[in-house]
């Protein structure tokens, strides 16, 4: 790669020092962390580039496209857990974190426009100063970016009411593989052909580089209430949640822990909880409205559930960011440890079967916990956590086997292989099976938009 040429064009923005390069070799994909622990050879990017303006991104992409052999791997917070930002060939790691300005907050239309590299707390701080909030709180809120959320179709902990990132996104600026800038129009809705926003949502840096976005925002809620219920059977709890959402009651936080995860998550809290634990959070601006919803929910859940009061749900709220990246890195640094999370989704009529089938398949290999979260009128998502200690030399083999079993079971049980973490390198193998003919359509779009394969090659759609 002509590094000196690049350095001349962008003085002070191109880095080649090994201690910098190694930080951009991959994201937080557990398999990659295990590989590092095993001392396996890791590919570093050839250079790291930090754009300060959108024009910098355009100029870099034009340069890379002209040289054809150079790949560009967009890097937001690097909190992805599927290897989407992992380096696989000679590449420029495009660190978007300096592109982090809030451009506009419109209090009349309730919108925020910000550059893609802004982190969750930076964006929320600006909004909160005006009494507003995006209401997008993934557990990785502190370490992930607006561009990363859009590129992975992320979903926050309060999505059941506020929606996921695709529901919040109104318009985008994206740099394409030829360096041109495409901008979609800011409008609450449009009927002007297929949605370009949708094309880039979840594209994981393979179709363009998201450089700016406008999202809808909410007034910071002034009232928050909690409910906790315990159910003997998972089927009773799922029926109660379905009844709730199909009566159009959408608490912002809905989490249902199965018996195994209830024990692990609450066993040492001093709270007396057991069974399948359902935690609900309601919030809003109008106390009356919040209380009415809470009352109706209580009536529905009381049919088969045991009312445990507000405390367990409040405990979850206060500790909802505790299981963070540092904890995950720490666990995975121990010899023999494997750990990962699998987030799938299905319509109501397949959801319970999906849970039982996947749980059975995974627990043939390792300990598995599960909770349900992110509910819809039509279904919900399941989040499995597998963890265990195995022979160090078999760690990767075991890890791969668990994923293979889980994904194949998911597909035959009518689930989608990802509710919100995305595909990356991890789930690429099963994406074709999930999309069928749709994969060919997306692949043609990729070839048209990026004929020289410079945008995050070897990943989604390759
Ligand atoms: C502890 C922990 C908890 C998590 N909790 C959640 C959760 O609750 N909900 C959830 O949805 N996810 C969660 N995640 C996963 C992760 O945080 C999300 O996928 C997040 O959206 C990634 O954002 P990022 O800025 O870190 O992106 P990165 O990891 O940097 O990148 C992710 C992918 O998007 C591409 N990309 C990044 N920025 C851009 C851009 N501007 N333009 C084009 N492509 C780009 C990258 O090349 C890569 O393919 C969690 C991860 C961890 C470690």
Short mmCIF file of C-alpha atoms and ligand atoms in Angstrom, two decimals:
data_model
loop_
_atom_site.label_atom_id
_atom_site.label_comp_id
_atom_site.label_asym_id
_atom_site.label_seq_id
_atom_site.Cartn_x
_atom_site.Cartn_y
_atom_site.Cartn_z
CA UNK A 1 0.00 0.00 0.00
CA UNK A 2 1.25 3.50 -0.82
CA UNK A 3 1.23 4.67 2.77
CA UNK A 4 3.45 7.68 2.17
CA UNK A 5 1.11 8.95 -0.51
CA UNK A 6 -1.79 8.62 1.92
CA UNK A 7 0.15 10.40 4.66
CA UNK A 8 0.85 13.27 2.28
CA UNK A 9 -2.82 13.68 1.41
CA UNK A 10 -3.95 13.48 5.04
CA UNK A 11 -1.16 14.73 7.31
CA UNK A 12 -1.66 13.70 10.96
CA UNK A 13 -4.63 11.44 10.19
CA UNK A 14 -2.85 8.24 9.11
CA UNK A 15 -1.40 5.90 11.76
CA UNK A 16 0.92 2.94 11.25
CA UNK A 17 2.33 2.33 14.75
CA UNK A 18 1.80 -1.29 15.80
CA UNK A 19 0.31 -0.40 19.18
CA UNK A 20 -2.36 1.62 17.38
CA UNK A 21 -2.95 -0.92 14.60
CA UNK A 22 -3.57 -3.75 17.07
CA UNK A 23 -6.52 -1.88 18.61
CA UNK A 24 -8.29 -2.02 15.25
CA UNK A 25 -7.64 -5.68 14.44
CA UNK A 26 -11.10 -6.71 15.55
CA UNK A 27 -14.18 -5.95 17.60
CA UNK A 28 -15.56 -7.78 20.65
CA UNK A 29 -16.49 -10.98 18.85
CA UNK A 30 -15.89 -13.63 21.55
CA UNK A 31 -14.31 -16.02 19.02
CA UNK A 32 -11.73 -13.35 18.17
CA UNK A 33 -11.05 -12.80 21.90
CA UNK A 34 -10.54 -16.55 22.36
CA UNK A 35 -8.21 -16.64 19.33
CA UNK A 36 -6.14 -13.86 20.90
CA UNK A 37 -6.05 -15.76 24.21
CA UNK A 38 -4.81 -18.85 22.36
CA UNK A 39 -1.99 -16.77 20.87
CA UNK A 40 -3.22 -17.27 17.31
CA UNK A 41 -1.92 -14.91 14.65
CA UNK A 42 -4.19 -11.87 14.32
CA UNK A 43 -4.27 -9.68 11.19
CA UNK A 44 -3.73 -5.98 11.85
CA UNK A 45 -4.93 -3.27 9.47
CA UNK A 46 -2.17 -1.79 7.33
CA UNK A 47 -3.08 1.72 8.46
CA UNK A 48 -5.64 3.43 10.63
CA UNK A 49 -7.25 6.54 9.18
CA UNK A 50 -9.17 9.09 11.25
CA UNK A 51 -11.35 11.42 9.17
CA UNK A 52 -12.29 14.78 10.67
CA UNK A 53 -14.85 15.69 8.02
CA UNK A 54 -17.21 13.95 5.65
CA UNK A 55 -15.04 15.22 2.80
CA UNK A 56 -12.07 13.33 4.33
CA UNK A 57 -14.10 10.11 4.11
CA UNK A 58 -15.01 10.84 0.48
CA UNK A 59 -11.40 11.59 -0.47
CA UNK A 60 -10.12 8.45 1.25
CA UNK A 61 -12.68 6.22 -0.44
CA UNK A 62 -11.91 7.76 -3.85
CA UNK A 63 -8.22 7.11 -3.24
CA UNK A 64 -8.80 3.50 -2.13
CA UNK A 65 -11.15 2.82 -5.02
CA UNK A 66 -8.58 4.12 -7.49
CA UNK A 67 -5.97 1.74 -6.03
CA UNK A 68 -8.51 -1.13 -6.06
CA UNK A 69 -6.53 -3.56 -3.91
CA UNK A 70 -7.18 -1.75 -0.65
CA UNK A 71 -10.09 -2.62 1.59
CA UNK A 72 -11.76 -0.17 3.96
CA UNK A 73 -13.15 -1.48 7.23
CA UNK A 74 -15.36 1.07 9.03
CA UNK A 75 -14.78 1.10 12.77
CA UNK A 76 -17.26 2.79 15.11
CA UNK A 77 -17.02 1.89 18.79
CA UNK A 78 -15.66 -1.58 17.98
CA UNK A 79 -18.31 -3.08 20.28
CA UNK A 80 -19.72 -5.43 17.65
CA UNK A 81 -19.88 -9.06 18.74
CA UNK A 82 -19.94 -10.81 15.36
CA UNK A 83 -16.58 -9.88 13.82
CA UNK A 84 -18.05 -7.22 11.49
CA UNK A 85 -15.05 -4.94 12.03
CA UNK A 86 -12.46 -7.74 12.10
CA UNK A 87 -9.55 -7.34 9.68
CA UNK A 88 -9.27 -10.18 7.15
CA UNK A 89 -6.98 -8.72 4.46
CA UNK A 90 -4.82 -5.69 3.63
CA UNK A 91 -7.04 -2.89 4.92
CA UNK A 92 -7.47 0.64 6.06
CA UNK A 93 -9.29 0.72 9.39
CA UNK A 94 -11.53 3.76 9.12
CA UNK A 95 -11.93 5.06 12.66
CA UNK A 96 -15.03 7.25 12.59
CA UNK A 97 -14.83 8.40 16.22
CA UNK A 98 -13.56 11.91 15.36
CA UNK A 99 -16.66 12.44 13.27
CA UNK A 100 -18.74 13.01 16.38
CA UNK A 101 -20.51 16.36 16.21
CA UNK A 102 -24.16 16.99 16.96
CA UNK A 103 -25.19 19.10 13.96
CA UNK A 104 -28.74 20.04 14.91
CA UNK A 105 -31.41 19.42 17.50
CA UNK A 106 -34.82 20.50 16.29
CA UNK A 107 -37.17 20.93 19.23
CA UNK A 108 -40.17 21.61 16.98
CA UNK A 109 -39.94 18.41 14.94
CA UNK A 110 -38.22 16.39 17.70
CA UNK A 111 -35.20 15.38 15.61
CA UNK A 112 -31.46 15.17 16.14
CA UNK A 113 -28.84 15.23 13.41
CA UNK A 114 -25.40 13.95 14.35
CA UNK A 115 -22.25 12.60 12.78
CA UNK A 116 -21.91 8.84 12.72
CA UNK A 117 -18.96 8.44 15.09
CA UNK A 118 -20.72 9.93 18.10
CA UNK A 119 -20.94 7.60 21.12
CA UNK A 120 -24.19 6.99 23.02
CA UNK A 121 -23.37 9.13 26.10
CA UNK A 122 -22.15 12.09 23.96
CA UNK A 123 -25.37 12.09 21.97
CA UNK A 124 -27.64 11.67 25.00
CA UNK A 125 -25.86 14.46 26.89
CA UNK A 126 -26.58 16.97 24.13
CA UNK A 127 -30.19 15.85 23.91
CA UNK A 128 -30.76 15.79 27.67
CA UNK A 129 -29.62 19.43 27.88
CA UNK A 130 -32.73 20.23 25.85
CA UNK A 131 -35.01 17.86 27.78
CA UNK A 132 -34.87 15.27 25.00
CA UNK A 133 -33.66 11.69 24.61
CA UNK A 134 -33.13 9.24 21.75
CA UNK A 135 -34.34 6.39 23.99
CA UNK A 136 -31.90 3.98 22.37
CA UNK A 137 -30.09 2.14 25.14
CA UNK A 138 -28.26 -1.00 24.02
CA UNK A 139 -26.31 -2.61 26.87
CA UNK A 140 -23.22 -1.34 25.00
CA UNK A 141 -24.54 2.26 25.03
CA UNK A 142 -21.26 3.68 26.46
CA UNK A 143 -19.00 2.13 23.82
CA UNK A 144 -21.04 2.09 20.61
CA UNK A 145 -21.74 4.76 17.99
CA UNK A 146 -24.69 6.08 16.03
CA UNK A 147 -23.14 4.79 12.78
CA UNK A 148 -22.51 1.39 14.36
CA UNK A 149 -26.12 1.16 15.58
CA UNK A 150 -27.42 1.91 12.09
CA UNK A 151 -24.95 -0.44 10.43
CA UNK A 152 -25.88 -3.38 12.68
CA UNK A 153 -29.63 -2.66 13.07
CA UNK A 154 -29.11 -2.37 16.81
CA UNK A 155 -31.87 -2.60 19.36
CA UNK A 156 -31.91 -1.03 22.82
CA UNK A 157 -33.22 -2.34 26.13
CA UNK A 158 -36.38 -0.20 25.88
CA UNK A 159 -37.26 -1.17 22.32
CA UNK A 160 -40.67 -2.67 23.10
CA UNK A 161 -42.09 0.84 23.35
CA UNK A 162 -39.53 3.10 21.64
CA UNK A 163 -38.58 0.74 18.81
CA UNK A 164 -35.14 -0.19 17.50
CA UNK A 165 -32.73 2.00 15.53
CA UNK A 166 -34.62 1.50 12.24
CA UNK A 167 -37.75 2.98 13.85
CA UNK A 168 -35.78 6.03 15.00
CA UNK A 169 -33.85 6.72 11.82
CA UNK A 170 -35.31 9.40 9.54
CA UNK A 171 -32.52 10.29 7.13
CA UNK A 172 -28.91 9.48 6.33
CA UNK A 173 -25.75 10.67 4.66
CA UNK A 174 -23.68 7.81 3.24
CA UNK A 175 -20.37 7.82 1.36
CA UNK A 176 -20.49 5.24 -1.43
CA UNK A 177 -17.59 3.15 -2.74
CA UNK A 178 -16.84 5.67 -5.53
CA UNK A 179 -16.55 8.48 -2.98
CA UNK A 180 -19.87 10.11 -3.84
CA UNK A 181 -22.22 11.22 -1.09
CA UNK A 182 -25.83 10.11 -1.02
CA UNK A 183 -28.28 11.90 1.25
CA UNK A 184 -31.84 10.85 2.00
CA UNK A 185 -34.55 13.40 2.73
CA UNK A 186 -35.65 14.31 6.23
CA UNK A 187 -39.35 13.57 6.34
CA UNK A 188 -41.63 11.71 8.77
CA UNK A 189 -42.60 9.33 5.95
CA UNK A 190 -42.30 9.11 2.19
CA UNK A 191 -43.74 7.08 -0.67
CA UNK A 192 -40.95 7.74 -3.12
CA UNK A 193 -39.92 4.23 -4.05
CA UNK A 194 -37.89 1.68 -2.06
CA UNK A 195 -36.26 3.08 1.07
CA UNK A 196 -32.58 3.94 0.78
CA UNK A 197 -32.41 4.22 4.57
CA UNK A 198 -33.34 0.54 4.75
CA UNK A 199 -30.60 -0.37 2.29
CA UNK A 200 -27.90 0.93 4.61
CA UNK A 201 -29.52 -0.21 7.87
CA UNK A 202 -27.72 -3.41 8.81
CA UNK A 203 -25.33 -3.24 5.83
CA UNK A 204 -22.37 -3.51 8.25
CA UNK A 205 -20.18 -1.19 6.20
CA UNK A 206 -20.40 -3.28 3.03
CA UNK A 207 -22.56 -0.94 0.91
CA UNK A 208 -21.41 2.48 2.08
CA UNK A 209 -20.05 4.43 5.01
CA UNK A 210 -22.67 6.10 7.15
CA UNK A 211 -21.33 9.56 8.00
CA UNK A 212 -24.37 11.37 9.38
CA UNK A 213 -27.91 10.56 10.45
CA UNK A 214 -31.07 12.24 11.63
CA UNK A 215 -33.25 10.43 14.16
CA UNK A 216 -36.49 11.14 15.97
CA UNK A 217 -36.24 11.97 19.67
CA UNK A 218 -38.56 11.95 22.68
CA UNK A 219 -39.17 14.16 25.70
CA UNK A 220 -37.24 12.82 28.70
CA UNK A 221 -39.84 10.84 30.68
CA UNK A 222 -40.70 12.19 34.11
CA UNK A 223 -42.51 9.14 35.48
CA UNK A 224 -41.20 5.58 35.73
CA UNK A 225 -42.95 2.58 37.29
CA UNK A 226 -41.95 -1.06 37.70
CA UNK A 227 -43.76 -4.39 37.92
CA UNK A 228 -42.37 -7.87 38.58
CA UNK A 229 -44.23 -11.16 38.23
CA UNK A 230 -43.21 -14.77 38.58
CA UNK A 231 -44.70 -17.58 36.47
CA UNK A 232 -44.42 -21.31 36.98
CA UNK A 233 -44.34 -22.06 33.26
CA UNK A 234 -42.64 -20.12 30.47
CA UNK A 235 -45.78 -20.67 28.34
CA UNK A 236 -47.93 -18.83 30.92
CA UNK A 237 -45.55 -15.88 30.94
CA UNK A 238 -45.38 -15.70 27.15
CA UNK A 239 -49.16 -15.81 26.89
CA UNK A 240 -49.41 -12.98 29.42
CA UNK A 241 -46.96 -10.82 27.44
CA UNK A 242 -48.73 -11.58 24.17
CA UNK A 243 -52.08 -10.62 25.72
CA UNK A 244 -50.52 -7.40 26.96
CA UNK A 245 -49.01 -6.26 23.67
CA UNK A 246 -51.98 -7.40 21.63
CA UNK A 247 -54.12 -5.19 23.87
CA UNK A 248 -51.74 -2.43 22.74
CA UNK A 249 -50.02 -2.09 26.13
CA UNK A 250 -46.31 -1.66 25.35
CA UNK A 251 -44.17 -1.19 28.46
CA UNK A 252 -40.79 0.21 27.39
CA UNK A 253 -38.85 -2.55 29.17
CA UNK A 254 -40.10 -6.13 29.01
CA UNK A 255 -37.77 -8.92 30.11
CA UNK A 256 -38.73 -12.49 30.83
CA UNK A 257 -35.99 -14.63 32.40
CA UNK A 258 -36.36 -18.38 32.22
CA UNK A 259 -35.81 -20.34 35.43
CA UNK A 260 -32.10 -20.87 34.80
CA UNK A 261 -31.35 -17.21 34.09
CA UNK A 262 -33.54 -16.06 37.00
CA UNK A 263 -31.33 -18.08 39.33
CA UNK A 264 -28.07 -16.79 37.89
CA UNK A 265 -29.15 -13.15 37.52
CA UNK A 266 -30.95 -12.82 40.85
CA UNK A 267 -29.53 -15.64 43.01
CA UNK A 268 -27.13 -13.38 44.87
CA UNK A 269 -29.18 -10.20 45.02
CA UNK A 270 -31.00 -11.04 48.25
CA UNK A 271 -34.31 -10.70 46.39
CA UNK A 272 -36.65 -13.64 46.87
CA UNK A 273 -37.43 -14.52 43.27
CA UNK A 274 -37.79 -17.83 41.47
CA UNK A 275 -39.48 -19.41 38.47
CA UNK A 276 -39.82 -17.54 35.19
CA UNK A 277 -39.37 -13.91 36.12
CA UNK A 278 -41.08 -11.14 34.16
CA UNK A 279 -39.89 -7.57 34.68
CA UNK A 280 -41.75 -4.60 33.25
CA UNK A 281 -40.79 -0.93 33.09
CA UNK A 282 -43.33 1.74 32.19
CA UNK A 283 -42.40 5.34 31.60
CA UNK A 284 -43.77 8.51 30.14
CA UNK A 285 -44.54 12.15 30.71
CA UNK A 286 -48.07 11.75 32.00
CA UNK A 287 -48.35 9.92 35.34
CA UNK A 288 -52.02 9.17 34.73
CA UNK A 289 -51.31 7.39 31.45
CA UNK A 290 -48.43 5.38 32.92
CA UNK A 291 -50.55 4.32 35.91
CA UNK A 292 -53.49 3.22 33.76
CA UNK A 293 -51.19 1.03 31.66
CA UNK A 294 -49.60 -0.38 34.78
CA UNK A 295 -53.03 -1.22 36.24
CA UNK A 296 -54.19 -3.02 33.10
CA UNK A 297 -50.90 -4.94 32.98
CA UNK A 298 -51.30 -5.97 36.62
CA UNK A 299 -54.80 -7.26 35.92
CA UNK A 300 -53.60 -9.35 32.96
CA UNK A 301 -50.48 -10.71 34.66
CA UNK A 302 -52.29 -11.55 37.90
CA UNK A 303 -54.28 -14.26 36.10
CA UNK A 304 -51.42 -16.76 36.13
CA UNK A 305 -48.51 -14.87 37.62
CA UNK A 306 -47.46 -14.05 41.15
CA UNK A 307 -47.05 -10.33 41.84
CA UNK A 308 -43.57 -9.65 43.29
CA UNK A 309 -43.91 -5.88 43.49
CA UNK A 310 -41.58 -3.29 42.01
CA UNK A 311 -38.25 -4.30 43.55
CA UNK A 312 -36.92 -7.01 41.17
CA UNK A 313 -37.67 -4.84 38.11
CA UNK A 314 -36.14 -1.82 39.83
CA UNK A 315 -33.06 -3.90 40.60
CA UNK A 316 -32.76 -4.77 36.92
CA UNK A 317 -33.10 -1.09 36.00
CA UNK A 318 -30.32 -0.07 38.38
CA UNK A 319 -27.97 -2.80 37.17
CA UNK A 320 -28.90 -2.91 33.50
CA UNK A 321 -25.44 -1.90 32.26
CA UNK A 322 -23.46 -4.10 34.69
CA UNK A 323 -22.77 -6.93 32.25
CA UNK A 324 -20.44 -4.85 30.12
CA UNK A 325 -17.54 -5.35 27.72
CA UNK A 326 -14.93 -5.35 30.51
CA UNK A 327 -16.72 -8.17 32.33
CA UNK A 328 -16.93 -10.14 29.08
CA UNK A 329 -13.23 -9.60 28.29
CA UNK A 330 -12.32 -10.61 31.84
CA UNK A 331 -14.31 -13.87 31.68
CA UNK A 332 -12.89 -14.74 28.28
CA UNK A 333 -9.32 -14.14 29.42
CA UNK A 334 -9.44 -17.27 31.64
CA UNK A 335 -8.05 -20.45 30.17
CA UNK A 336 -10.75 -22.77 28.84
CA UNK A 337 -13.60 -20.27 29.14
CA UNK A 338 -16.10 -19.88 26.36
CA UNK A 339 -18.98 -17.44 26.48
CA UNK A 340 -21.27 -15.85 23.94
CA UNK A 341 -24.82 -14.66 23.38
CA UNK A 342 -27.23 -15.70 20.64
CA UNK A 343 -30.15 -13.42 19.89
CA UNK A 344 -32.90 -14.73 17.66
CA UNK A 345 -36.55 -13.87 17.05
CA UNK A 346 -39.76 -15.43 15.80
CA UNK A 347 -43.46 -14.73 15.46
CA UNK A 348 -45.61 -15.70 18.44
CA UNK A 349 -46.74 -18.98 16.89
CA UNK A 350 -43.12 -20.21 16.69
CA UNK A 351 -41.56 -18.43 19.66
CA UNK A 352 -41.99 -20.99 22.41
CA UNK A 353 -40.95 -23.89 20.21
CA UNK A 354 -37.90 -21.92 19.09
CA UNK A 355 -36.95 -21.40 22.73
CA UNK A 356 -37.28 -25.09 23.67
CA UNK A 357 -35.53 -26.38 20.53
CA UNK A 358 -32.57 -24.04 20.74
CA UNK A 359 -32.17 -24.45 24.48
CA UNK A 360 -32.13 -28.23 24.08
CA UNK A 361 -29.61 -28.09 21.22
CA UNK A 362 -27.23 -25.77 23.05
CA UNK A 363 -27.42 -27.46 26.43
CA UNK A 364 -26.31 -30.73 24.87
CA UNK A 365 -22.94 -28.97 24.68
CA UNK A 366 -22.76 -26.40 27.47
CA UNK A 367 -24.65 -24.44 30.16
CA UNK A 368 -27.21 -22.12 28.61
CA UNK A 369 -29.40 -19.39 30.10
CA UNK A 370 -32.16 -17.52 28.31
CA UNK A 371 -34.32 -14.47 28.52
CA UNK A 372 -36.93 -13.00 26.22
CA UNK A 373 -36.93 -9.27 25.49
CA UNK A 374 -37.90 -6.88 22.64
CA UNK A 375 -41.57 -7.73 22.12
CA UNK A 376 -43.87 -6.89 19.23
CA UNK A 377 -47.53 -7.24 18.34
CA UNK A 378 -46.43 -10.23 16.25
CA UNK A 379 -43.67 -11.91 18.29
CA UNK A 380 -40.50 -11.45 20.28
CA UNK A 381 -36.82 -12.16 20.61
CA UNK A 382 -34.89 -14.70 22.69
CA UNK A 383 -31.41 -14.06 24.06
CA UNK A 384 -29.41 -17.16 24.94
CA UNK A 385 -26.18 -16.91 26.92
CA UNK A 386 -23.88 -19.91 26.80
CA UNK A 387 -20.95 -20.19 29.14
CA UNK A 388 -18.60 -22.89 30.34
CA UNK A 389 -15.11 -24.15 30.87
CA UNK A 390 -13.68 -26.58 28.34
CA UNK A 391 -10.27 -28.00 27.43
CA UNK A 392 -8.31 -24.94 26.24
CA UNK A 393 -7.12 -26.66 23.07
CA UNK A 394 -10.74 -27.51 22.18
CA UNK A 395 -12.18 -24.08 22.98
CA UNK A 396 -12.63 -22.88 19.40
CA UNK A 397 -13.89 -26.22 18.16
CA UNK A 398 -16.51 -26.31 20.91
CA UNK A 399 -17.46 -22.68 20.31
CA UNK A 400 -17.98 -23.34 16.59
CA UNK A 401 -20.00 -26.49 17.27
CA UNK A 402 -22.36 -24.65 19.62
CA UNK A 403 -22.98 -21.91 17.06
CA UNK A 404 -23.54 -24.45 14.28
CA UNK A 405 -26.10 -26.36 16.32
CA UNK A 406 -27.81 -23.18 17.48
CA UNK A 407 -28.07 -21.61 14.03
CA UNK A 408 -29.26 -24.78 12.30
CA UNK A 409 -31.86 -25.36 14.99
CA UNK A 410 -32.96 -21.74 14.72
CA UNK A 411 -33.46 -22.01 10.97
CA UNK A 412 -35.48 -25.24 11.10
CA UNK A 413 -37.55 -23.79 13.95
CA UNK A 414 -38.54 -20.75 11.83
CA UNK A 415 -36.47 -18.23 13.78
CA UNK A 416 -34.39 -15.43 12.33
CA UNK A 417 -30.68 -15.95 13.03
CA UNK A 418 -30.20 -12.42 14.36
CA UNK A 419 -32.56 -10.08 16.15
CA UNK A 420 -30.02 -7.29 16.74
CA UNK A 421 -26.31 -8.23 16.79
CA UNK A 422 -26.07 -8.63 13.03
CA UNK A 423 -24.06 -11.05 10.90
CA UNK A 424 -20.34 -10.15 10.67
CA UNK A 425 -18.04 -13.09 10.05
CA UNK A 426 -19.84 -15.17 12.64
CA UNK A 427 -23.21 -15.83 10.96
CA UNK A 428 -22.22 -15.37 7.32
CA UNK A 429 -22.46 -19.09 6.68
CA UNK A 430 -26.16 -19.21 7.63
CA UNK A 431 -27.21 -15.91 6.07
CA UNK A 432 -27.74 -17.44 2.63
CA UNK A 433 -30.04 -20.05 4.14
CA UNK A 434 -32.00 -17.37 5.92
CA UNK A 435 -32.38 -15.05 2.92
CA UNK A 436 -32.67 -17.62 0.10
CA UNK A 437 -33.18 -15.79 -3.23
CA UNK A 438 -33.03 -12.49 -1.31
CA UNK A 439 -29.30 -13.07 -0.83
CA UNK A 440 -28.75 -12.96 -4.62
CA UNK A 441 -30.65 -9.68 -4.86
CA UNK A 442 -28.52 -8.10 -2.13
CA UNK A 443 -25.37 -9.55 -3.66
CA UNK A 444 -26.20 -7.89 -7.01
CA UNK A 445 -26.70 -4.58 -5.21
CA UNK A 446 -23.31 -5.04 -3.53
CA UNK A 447 -21.60 -5.73 -6.87
CA UNK A 448 -23.20 -2.67 -8.43
CA UNK A 449 -22.41 -0.30 -5.59
CA UNK A 450 -18.94 -1.64 -4.84
CA UNK A 451 -17.54 -3.32 -7.99
CA UNK A 452 -13.97 -3.27 -6.66
CA UNK A 453 -14.96 -4.85 -3.32
CA UNK A 454 -13.27 -2.21 -1.23
CA UNK A 455 -15.98 -1.83 1.42
CA UNK A 456 -15.57 -4.31 4.28
CA UNK A 457 -14.91 -7.35 2.04
CA UNK A 458 -15.20 -10.98 3.27
CA UNK A 459 -18.18 -10.07 5.43
CA UNK A 460 -21.91 -9.73 4.77
CA UNK A 461 -22.77 -10.40 1.08
CA UNK A 462 -19.37 -11.82 0.12
C1 LIG B 1 -21.37 -5.80 26.38
C2 LIG B 1 -22.09 -5.62 25.07
C3 LIG B 1 -23.46 -5.40 25.08
C4 LIG B 1 -24.14 -5.23 23.88
N1 LIG B 1 -25.48 -4.96 23.90
C5 LIG B 1 -26.16 -4.73 22.76
C6 LIG B 1 -27.55 -4.41 22.79
O1 LIG B 1 -28.17 -4.29 23.85
N2 LIG B 1 -28.18 -4.21 21.61
C7 LIG B 1 -27.52 -4.29 20.42
O2 LIG B 1 -28.14 -4.10 19.38
N3 LIG B 1 -26.21 -4.61 20.37
C8 LIG B 1 -25.51 -4.81 21.50
N4 LIG B 1 -24.17 -5.11 21.45
C9 LIG B 1 -23.49 -5.22 20.16
C10 LIG B 1 -22.88 -3.89 19.63
O3 LIG B 1 -22.68 -2.98 20.67
C11 LIG B 1 -23.78 -3.30 18.55
O4 LIG B 1 -23.72 -4.15 17.42
C12 LIG B 1 -23.43 -1.87 18.13
O5 LIG B 1 -24.46 -1.38 17.32
C13 LIG B 1 -22.12 -1.74 17.40
O6 LIG B 1 -21.79 -0.37 17.32
P1 LIG B 1 -20.27 0.10 17.18
O7 LIG B 1 -20.27 1.57 17.00
O8 LIG B 1 -19.45 -0.42 18.28
O9 LIG B 1 -19.90 -0.59 15.80
P2 LIG B 1 -18.60 -1.42 15.40
O10 LIG B 1 -18.46 -2.60 16.26
O11 LIG B 1 -17.45 -0.52 15.28
O12 LIG B 1 -19.03 -1.89 13.94
C14 LIG B 1 -20.08 -2.78 13.72
C15 LIG B 1 -20.23 -3.03 12.22
O13 LIG B 1 -20.69 -1.86 11.56
C16 LIG B 1 -19.70 -1.33 10.67
N5 LIG B 1 -19.72 0.11 10.91
C17 LIG B 1 -19.46 0.79 12.07
N6 LIG B 1 -19.66 2.10 11.88
C18 LIG B 1 -20.05 2.27 10.60
C19 LIG B 1 -20.41 3.39 9.80
N7 LIG B 1 -20.42 4.62 10.30
N8 LIG B 1 -20.75 3.18 8.50
C20 LIG B 1 -20.76 1.94 7.97
N9 LIG B 1 -20.43 0.85 8.68
C21 LIG B 1 -20.09 1.00 9.98
C22 LIG B 1 -18.41 -2.03 11.02
O14 LIG B 1 -17.55 -2.18 9.91
C23 LIG B 1 -18.92 -3.38 11.52
O15 LIG B 1 -19.19 -4.21 10.43
C24 LIG B 1 -23.45 -5.30 22.64
C25 LIG B 1 -22.07 -5.52 22.65
C26 LIG B 1 -21.39 -5.68 23.84
C27 LIG B 1 -19.92 -5.90 23.82
#
